[in-house]
Amino acid sequence: MKRFITFTLPLIALGAILIFFISNQQTHSEETMEQKKAATLPVVPEGHETATFAAGCYWCVEVVFQRLDGVTAVTSGFIGGHIANPSYEAVCAETTGHAEAVQVIYDPKKISYDKLLEWFWRLHDPTTLNRQGNDVGSQYRSAIYFHNDAQKTASTASRNKAQEKFPHPIVTEITKSSTFYPAKLSHQDYYRINGSKDGYCRAVIAPKLKKLKLEK
């Protein structure tokens, strides 16, 4: 039995990786020229505010914030790097310094910045440096990009409070927001469009939503 487990588990893991790779390759090959264009940032409605978070793969983060009452728009993209208009491929190669992130537009009358921060700590592991699960690299770092002094103060206080719940040190960066570059159109609203057919969505995102009780 032990020998069976020793040989079978690696094969199962390899199979999951192959399914994920093949699924992604098929998805990318089906992209149109329009879908490969960078998305446009939505206009911030009057009375609304902007928050920016990095917590691993932006598809995982996007779908969580999309399901919160009071959030009106979520855009996946890149922030914190040293070149303009980075491509997804360059970011994945860790040559640009960017993090995968989401920019959230929300109505503070319906959901507070503090509540967004609570969800930020819940939706990922902020104690793993440059890694979330099997997603490894500096582009998957945990970070909060504040847009004003109030967000900076709230983020720092929230991190200190969150640390009480984690046995290991939190490695989340708290830094001033810089230029946010939207990812291509095919990478926006990813789970809603691809959830039933994409291997990564089924293996990683769906269980996360179930754990957070955000299934629909």
CSV table of C-alpha atoms in Angstrom, one decimal:
chain,number,residue,atom,x,y,z
A,1,MET,CA,0.0,0.0,0.0
A,2,LYS,CA,2.8,2.4,0.9
A,3,ARG,CA,4.5,1.7,-2.4
A,4,PHE,CA,1.2,2.3,-4.3
A,5,ILE,CA,0.7,5.6,-2.6
A,6,THR,CA,4.4,6.6,-3.2
A,7,PHE,CA,4.0,6.1,-7.0
A,8,THR,CA,0.4,7.1,-7.4
A,9,LEU,CA,0.3,10.5,-5.8
A,10,PRO,CA,3.1,12.0,-7.9
A,11,LEU,CA,1.3,10.7,-11.0
A,12,ILE,CA,-2.0,12.3,-9.9
A,13,ALA,CA,-0.1,15.6,-9.3
A,14,LEU,CA,1.5,15.4,-12.7
A,15,GLY,CA,-1.8,14.7,-14.3
A,16,ALA,CA,-3.3,17.8,-12.7
A,17,ILE,CA,-0.5,19.9,-13.9
A,18,LEU,CA,-0.8,18.6,-17.5
A,19,ILE,CA,-4.5,19.2,-17.5
A,20,PHE,CA,-3.9,22.8,-16.3
A,21,PHE,CA,-1.2,23.4,-18.9
A,22,ILE,CA,-3.3,21.9,-21.8
A,23,SER,CA,-6.4,23.9,-20.7
A,24,ASN,CA,-4.5,27.1,-20.6
A,25,GLN,CA,-2.8,26.5,-23.9
A,26,GLN,CA,-6.1,25.9,-25.6
A,27,THR,CA,-7.6,29.0,-24.0
A,28,HIS,CA,-4.7,31.2,-25.2
A,29,SER,CA,-4.8,29.7,-28.7
A,30,GLU,CA,-8.5,30.7,-29.0
A,31,GLU,CA,-7.9,34.4,-28.2
A,32,THR,CA,-8.9,36.9,-30.9
A,33,MET,CA,-6.8,39.9,-31.6
A,34,GLU,CA,-9.4,42.0,-29.7
A,35,GLN,CA,-9.1,39.8,-26.7
A,36,LYS,CA,-5.3,40.2,-26.6
A,37,LYS,CA,-5.7,44.0,-26.3
A,38,ALA,CA,-5.3,45.5,-22.8
A,39,ALA,CA,-8.5,46.3,-21.0
A,40,THR,CA,-9.6,49.9,-20.3
A,41,LEU,CA,-9.9,51.0,-16.7
A,42,PRO,CA,-13.5,51.8,-15.8
A,43,VAL,CA,-14.5,55.3,-14.8
A,44,VAL,CA,-14.8,55.8,-11.1
A,45,PRO,CA,-18.3,56.9,-10.3
A,46,GLU,CA,-18.9,60.0,-8.1
A,47,GLY,CA,-18.7,59.0,-4.5
A,48,HIS,CA,-16.8,55.8,-5.1
A,49,GLU,CA,-13.2,55.0,-4.2
A,50,THR,CA,-10.4,52.8,-5.5
A,51,ALA,CA,-8.4,50.1,-3.7
A,52,THR,CA,-5.5,48.0,-5.1
A,53,PHE,CA,-4.5,44.6,-3.9
A,54,ALA,CA,-2.0,41.8,-4.9
A,55,ALA,CA,-2.6,38.4,-3.4
A,56,GLY,CA,-1.4,35.8,-5.9
A,57,CYS,CA,-3.0,35.0,-9.2
A,58,TYR,CA,-5.3,37.9,-10.1
A,59,TRP,CA,-8.0,35.5,-11.3
A,60,CYS,CA,-8.3,34.2,-7.8
A,61,VAL,CA,-8.5,37.7,-6.3
A,62,GLU,CA,-10.7,39.2,-8.9
A,63,VAL,CA,-13.6,36.8,-8.4
A,64,VAL,CA,-13.6,37.2,-4.6
A,65,PHE,CA,-13.9,41.0,-4.7
A,66,GLN,CA,-16.5,40.8,-7.6
A,67,ARG,CA,-18.8,38.9,-5.2
A,68,LEU,CA,-18.8,41.5,-2.5
A,69,ASP,CA,-21.8,43.8,-2.1
A,70,GLY,CA,-20.7,47.4,-2.6
A,71,VAL,CA,-17.9,46.6,-5.1
A,72,THR,CA,-18.9,48.0,-8.5
A,73,ALA,CA,-15.9,47.0,-10.7
A,74,VAL,CA,-12.8,44.9,-10.5
A,75,THR,CA,-9.9,45.0,-13.0
A,76,SER,CA,-7.1,42.5,-13.2
A,77,GLY,CA,-3.7,43.9,-14.1
A,78,PHE,CA,-0.1,44.7,-13.0
A,79,ILE,CA,1.5,47.1,-10.7
A,80,GLY,CA,4.8,47.9,-9.0
A,81,GLY,CA,7.2,47.3,-11.9
A,82,HIS,CA,9.8,49.3,-13.7
A,83,ILE,CA,8.6,49.3,-17.3
A,84,ALA,CA,5.4,50.7,-19.0
A,85,ASN,CA,2.7,48.5,-20.4
A,86,PRO,CA,4.1,45.1,-19.4
A,87,SER,CA,2.8,42.0,-21.1
A,88,TYR,CA,1.5,39.0,-19.2
A,89,GLU,CA,4.3,36.9,-20.5
A,90,ALA,CA,7.0,39.4,-19.4
A,91,VAL,CA,5.5,39.6,-15.9
A,92,CYS,CA,5.4,35.8,-15.6
A,93,ALA,CA,9.1,35.8,-16.7
A,94,GLU,CA,9.8,38.1,-13.7
A,95,THR,CA,11.6,40.6,-15.9
A,96,THR,CA,9.4,43.6,-15.2
A,97,GLY,CA,9.1,43.7,-11.4
A,98,HIS,CA,5.3,43.8,-11.5
A,99,ALA,CA,2.9,42.0,-9.3
A,100,GLU,CA,-0.4,40.5,-10.6
A,101,ALA,CA,-3.0,42.7,-8.9
A,102,VAL,CA,-6.6,43.9,-9.0
A,103,GLN,CA,-8.0,47.4,-8.9
A,104,VAL,CA,-11.3,47.6,-7.0
A,105,ILE,CA,-13.8,50.3,-7.4
A,106,TYR,CA,-16.2,50.4,-4.4
A,107,ASP,CA,-19.0,52.4,-2.8
A,108,PRO,CA,-17.8,53.3,0.7
A,109,LYS,CA,-21.5,53.8,1.7
A,110,LYS,CA,-22.0,50.1,1.1
A,111,ILE,CA,-18.6,48.5,2.0
A,112,SER,CA,-15.8,50.1,3.9
A,113,TYR,CA,-12.1,49.9,3.1
A,114,ASP,CA,-11.6,48.1,6.4
A,115,LYS,CA,-14.0,45.4,5.2
A,116,LEU,CA,-12.1,45.0,1.9
A,117,LEU,CA,-9.0,44.5,3.9
A,118,GLU,CA,-10.6,41.8,6.0
A,119,TRP,CA,-11.4,39.9,2.8
A,120,PHE,CA,-7.9,40.5,1.5
A,121,TRP,CA,-6.4,38.7,4.5
A,122,ARG,CA,-9.0,35.9,4.2
A,123,LEU,CA,-8.6,35.1,0.5
A,124,HIS,CA,-4.9,34.2,0.6
A,125,ASP,CA,-1.9,33.3,2.8
A,126,PRO,CA,0.0,36.5,3.5
A,127,THR,CA,2.9,34.6,5.2
A,128,THR,CA,4.3,32.9,2.1
A,129,LEU,CA,6.8,35.1,0.3
A,130,ASN,CA,6.3,35.4,-3.5
A,131,ARG,CA,4.0,32.3,-3.5
A,132,GLN,CA,0.4,31.3,-3.3
A,133,GLY,CA,0.0,27.5,-3.4
A,134,ASN,CA,1.6,26.3,-6.6
A,135,ASP,CA,1.9,29.8,-8.1
A,136,VAL,CA,5.5,30.8,-7.4
A,137,GLY,CA,7.3,34.0,-8.4
A,138,SER,CA,7.6,37.6,-7.4
A,139,GLN,CA,4.6,38.4,-9.5
A,140,TYR,CA,2.5,36.5,-7.0
A,141,ARG,CA,3.6,38.5,-3.9
A,142,SER,CA,1.2,39.8,-1.3
A,143,ALA,CA,0.8,43.5,-1.3
A,144,ILE,CA,-1.5,46.4,-0.5
A,145,TYR,CA,-1.1,49.5,-2.7
A,146,PHE,CA,-2.6,52.5,-0.8
A,147,HIS,CA,-4.1,55.5,-2.6
A,148,ASN,CA,-4.1,58.0,0.2
A,149,ASP,CA,-2.9,58.4,3.8
A,150,ALA,CA,-6.1,57.1,5.2
A,151,GLN,CA,-5.7,53.8,3.3
A,152,LYS,CA,-2.0,53.6,4.4
A,153,THR,CA,-3.0,54.0,8.1
A,154,ALA,CA,-5.9,51.5,7.8
A,155,SER,CA,-3.7,49.0,6.0
A,156,THR,CA,-1.0,49.1,8.6
A,157,ALA,CA,-3.4,48.7,11.4
A,158,SER,CA,-5.2,45.9,9.6
A,159,ARG,CA,-1.9,44.0,9.0
A,160,ASN,CA,-1.0,44.3,12.7
A,161,LYS,CA,-4.5,42.9,13.7
A,162,ALA,CA,-4.3,40.1,11.1
A,163,GLN,CA,-0.9,39.0,12.4
A,164,GLU,CA,-2.6,37.8,15.6
A,165,LYS,CA,-4.4,35.1,13.5
A,166,PHE,CA,-1.3,33.8,11.7
A,167,PRO,CA,1.4,31.6,13.3
A,168,HIS,CA,4.1,32.9,10.9
A,169,PRO,CA,5.1,36.5,10.1
A,170,ILE,CA,3.1,38.3,7.5
A,171,VAL,CA,5.2,39.3,4.5
A,172,THR,CA,2.7,41.6,2.8
A,173,GLU,CA,4.1,44.8,1.4
A,174,ILE,CA,2.3,48.0,2.1
A,175,THR,CA,3.3,50.6,-0.5
A,176,LYS,CA,2.0,53.6,-2.3
A,177,SER,CA,0.0,52.9,-5.4
A,178,SER,CA,1.7,53.5,-8.7
A,179,THR,CA,0.6,53.1,-12.3
A,180,PHE,CA,-1.8,50.2,-12.7
A,181,TYR,CA,-1.7,48.5,-16.1
A,182,PRO,CA,-4.9,46.5,-17.0
A,183,ALA,CA,-4.3,43.0,-18.3
A,184,LYS,CA,-5.6,41.9,-21.6
A,185,LEU,CA,-9.3,41.5,-22.2
A,186,SER,CA,-9.2,37.7,-22.2
A,187,HIS,CA,-7.9,37.9,-18.6
A,188,GLN,CA,-10.8,40.0,-17.3
A,189,ASP,CA,-13.8,38.5,-15.5
A,190,TYR,CA,-11.9,35.2,-16.0
A,191,TYR,CA,-13.8,32.9,-13.7
A,192,ARG,CA,-17.2,33.9,-14.8
A,193,ILE,CA,-16.3,33.2,-18.4
A,194,ASN,CA,-14.1,30.2,-18.0
A,195,GLY,CA,-15.0,28.6,-14.7
A,196,SER,CA,-16.7,25.5,-16.2
A,197,LYS,CA,-14.0,24.8,-18.8
A,198,ASP,CA,-10.7,25.9,-17.4
A,199,GLY,CA,-8.6,23.5,-15.4
A,200,TYR,CA,-7.1,26.2,-13.1
A,201,CYS,CA,-10.6,27.5,-12.3
A,202,ARG,CA,-11.9,24.1,-11.4
A,203,ALA,CA,-8.8,23.0,-9.4
A,204,VAL,CA,-7.9,26.3,-7.6
A,205,ILE,CA,-10.6,29.0,-7.8
A,206,ALA,CA,-13.7,26.9,-7.2
A,207,PRO,CA,-12.4,25.4,-4.0
A,208,LYS,CA,-11.4,28.8,-2.8
A,209,LEU,CA,-14.9,30.2,-3.3
A,210,LYS,CA,-16.3,27.2,-1.6
A,211,LYS,CA,-14.0,27.7,1.4
A,212,LEU,CA,-15.0,31.4,1.6
A,213,LYS,CA,-18.7,30.6,1.1
A,214,LEU,CA,-18.9,32.8,-2.0
A,215,GLU,CA,-20.2,30.2,-4.4
A,216,LYS,CA,-23.0,31.1,-6.7
